[in-house]
Amino acid sequence: MGTALMAGASGLVGGLLLEQLLAAAEYDRVIAIGRRPLAVAHPKLVPVTADFGSLDQVTADLRCADAFCCLGTTLKAAGSREAFRAVDHAAVLAFAWAAQRAGAQRFFVVSALGADAKSRFFYNQVKGETEEALEVLGFSTLAIFRPGLLLGRRARPRTGERVMAAVLWLAEPLLFGRLRKYRAIEAGVVARAMLRCSFGRPGQGVLVFPSDEIQDLGGFGT
């Protein structure tokens, strides 16, 4: 058994991943770093409240085997491009650096379908830049998960996502083959795919899972 370090446990995917990590026999300790206290209590859980701009102050003595990152926001929720980049780029990298200093050899991160540093779309561009920066850190295994539209119960419902989910539901019969990755995906499936990926052998280099492969990996039992 080992220790898992995670960030983003208050989010849609992160909250479900936290539940699964706490239930997994492979981890006897789960350290969850966040800006706000968690409304969760568990014998295996070690909650750490911290500012991602100064993680050194709280992570210096932490040790872990694997790190899971579910940090992310939207342009609308962030309020500006600068605020969005502060979360989806700066905070993700700050957590990755902290995880590496804590001994993590494997890093599992939620990105987004269409992530590309050369994209004309700001959201996808930032996601792609973040992926490239994480690759430079040289984790033994860097597993990047690029889900499509996420389905699930959010604390704050997003009207745009509801509309898009309805559109994709109608279009789903047409989304097969190479188009299958554009289907909406349950947040719980993404979380389960991240956990199942951690059961694999170490030292696999950079792994990229598009949404259809995430469904294949995490959809078992749904």
Coordinates of C-alpha atoms in Angstrom, one line a residue, residues 80-217:
S80 CA -10.8 36.5 -16.7
R81 CA -8.1 34.9 -18.8
E82 CA -5.5 35.7 -16.2
A83 CA -7.6 34.0 -13.4
F84 CA -8.3 31.0 -15.6
R85 CA -4.5 30.6 -16.3
A86 CA -3.8 30.9 -12.6
V87 CA -5.8 27.8 -11.9
D88 CA -5.4 25.6 -15.0
H89 CA -1.8 26.3 -15.6
A90 CA 0.0 27.9 -12.5
A91 CA -1.8 25.9 -9.8
V92 CA -1.5 22.6 -11.7
L93 CA 2.3 23.1 -12.2
A94 CA 2.7 24.2 -8.6
F95 CA 1.0 21.0 -7.4
A96 CA 3.1 18.9 -9.8
W97 CA 6.3 20.5 -8.5
A98 CA 5.2 19.9 -4.9
A99 CA 4.3 16.3 -5.7
Q100 CA 7.6 15.7 -7.3
R101 CA 9.4 17.0 -4.2
A102 CA 7.3 14.7 -2.1
G103 CA 8.6 11.8 -4.1
A104 CA 5.8 11.1 -6.6
Q105 CA 7.0 9.1 -9.6
R106 CA 3.6 9.0 -11.2
F107 CA 1.3 11.9 -12.0
F108 CA -2.3 11.5 -13.2
V109 CA -4.0 14.7 -14.5
V110 CA -7.3 15.7 -15.9
S111 CA -6.9 17.9 -19.0
A112 CA -9.5 18.4 -21.8
L113 CA -10.5 17.2 -25.2
G114 CA -8.8 19.4 -27.8
A115 CA -5.8 20.4 -25.5
D116 CA -3.2 21.9 -27.8
A117 CA -0.6 24.6 -27.1
K118 CA -1.0 25.8 -30.7
S119 CA -4.8 25.9 -30.6
R120 CA -6.6 29.2 -31.6
F121 CA -8.9 28.7 -28.7
F122 CA -7.6 30.1 -25.4
Y123 CA -9.0 27.3 -23.2
N124 CA -7.5 24.5 -25.3
Q125 CA -4.2 26.4 -25.7
V126 CA -3.8 26.8 -21.9
K127 CA -4.6 23.1 -21.4
G128 CA -2.0 22.2 -24.1
E129 CA 0.7 24.4 -22.6
T130 CA 0.1 22.8 -19.2
E131 CA 0.5 19.4 -20.6
E132 CA 3.8 20.3 -22.3
A133 CA 5.1 21.9 -19.1
L134 CA 4.2 18.7 -17.1
E135 CA 6.1 16.6 -19.6
V136 CA 9.3 18.6 -18.9
L137 CA 9.1 17.6 -15.3
G138 CA 10.0 14.0 -16.2
F139 CA 7.7 11.9 -14.1
S140 CA 8.3 8.2 -14.5
T141 CA 4.6 8.0 -15.6
L142 CA 2.6 11.0 -16.7
A143 CA -1.0 10.0 -17.5
I144 CA -3.0 12.7 -19.2
F145 CA -6.8 12.3 -19.4
R146 CA -8.6 14.4 -22.0
P147 CA -12.4 13.9 -21.4
G148 CA -15.1 15.5 -23.5
L149 CA -18.1 17.2 -21.9
L150 CA -18.4 16.1 -18.3
L151 CA -21.7 14.8 -17.0
G152 CA -22.5 14.8 -13.3
R153 CA -24.0 16.7 -10.4
R154 CA -22.1 19.9 -9.8
A155 CA -22.5 22.1 -6.7
R156 CA -23.1 25.0 -9.1
P157 CA -25.0 23.8 -12.2
R158 CA -23.7 25.2 -15.5
T159 CA -26.5 26.0 -18.0
G160 CA -24.2 25.9 -21.0
E161 CA -23.1 22.4 -20.1
R162 CA -26.7 21.2 -19.7
V163 CA -27.6 22.6 -23.2
M164 CA -24.5 21.0 -24.7
A165 CA -25.2 17.7 -23.0
A166 CA -28.7 17.6 -24.5
V167 CA -27.3 18.3 -28.0
L168 CA -24.6 15.6 -27.6
W169 CA -27.3 13.1 -26.4
L170 CA -29.3 13.7 -29.5
A171 CA -26.2 13.4 -31.7
E172 CA -24.7 10.4 -29.9
P173 CA -25.9 7.8 -32.4
L174 CA -23.8 9.6 -35.0
L175 CA -20.7 9.8 -32.9
F176 CA -19.0 6.5 -33.5
G177 CA -15.5 5.4 -34.8
R178 CA -13.2 8.4 -34.8
L179 CA -16.0 10.6 -33.6
R180 CA -16.7 8.6 -30.5
K181 CA -14.3 10.7 -28.4
Y182 CA -16.7 13.7 -28.8
R183 CA -19.4 12.0 -26.8
A184 CA -20.2 13.4 -23.3
I185 CA -18.7 11.3 -20.5
E186 CA -19.7 10.7 -16.9
A187 CA -17.3 12.3 -14.3
G188 CA -17.3 9.0 -12.4
V189 CA -16.0 7.2 -15.4
V190 CA -13.1 9.7 -15.6
A191 CA -12.3 9.2 -11.9
R192 CA -12.4 5.5 -12.2
A193 CA -10.1 5.5 -15.3
M194 CA -7.6 7.5 -13.3
L195 CA -7.7 5.1 -10.5
R196 CA -7.5 2.0 -12.7
C197 CA -4.5 3.5 -14.6
S198 CA -2.7 3.8 -11.3
F199 CA -2.9 0.0 -11.0
G200 CA -0.6 -0.4 -14.0
R201 CA 3.2 -0.9 -14.0
P202 CA 5.5 2.0 -13.2
G203 CA 7.7 3.8 -15.7
Q204 CA 5.3 4.1 -18.7
G205 CA 6.4 7.5 -19.8
V206 CA 3.7 9.9 -21.2
L207 CA 0.3 8.3 -21.6
V208 CA -2.5 10.3 -23.3
F209 CA -6.1 9.1 -23.0
P210 CA -8.7 10.7 -25.3
S211 CA -12.3 10.6 -24.1
D212 CA -13.2 7.4 -25.9
E213 CA -10.3 5.6 -24.3
I214 CA -11.2 7.0 -20.9
Q215 CA -14.6 5.5 -21.4
D216 CA -13.1 2.1 -22.2
L217 CA -10.8 2.2 -19.2

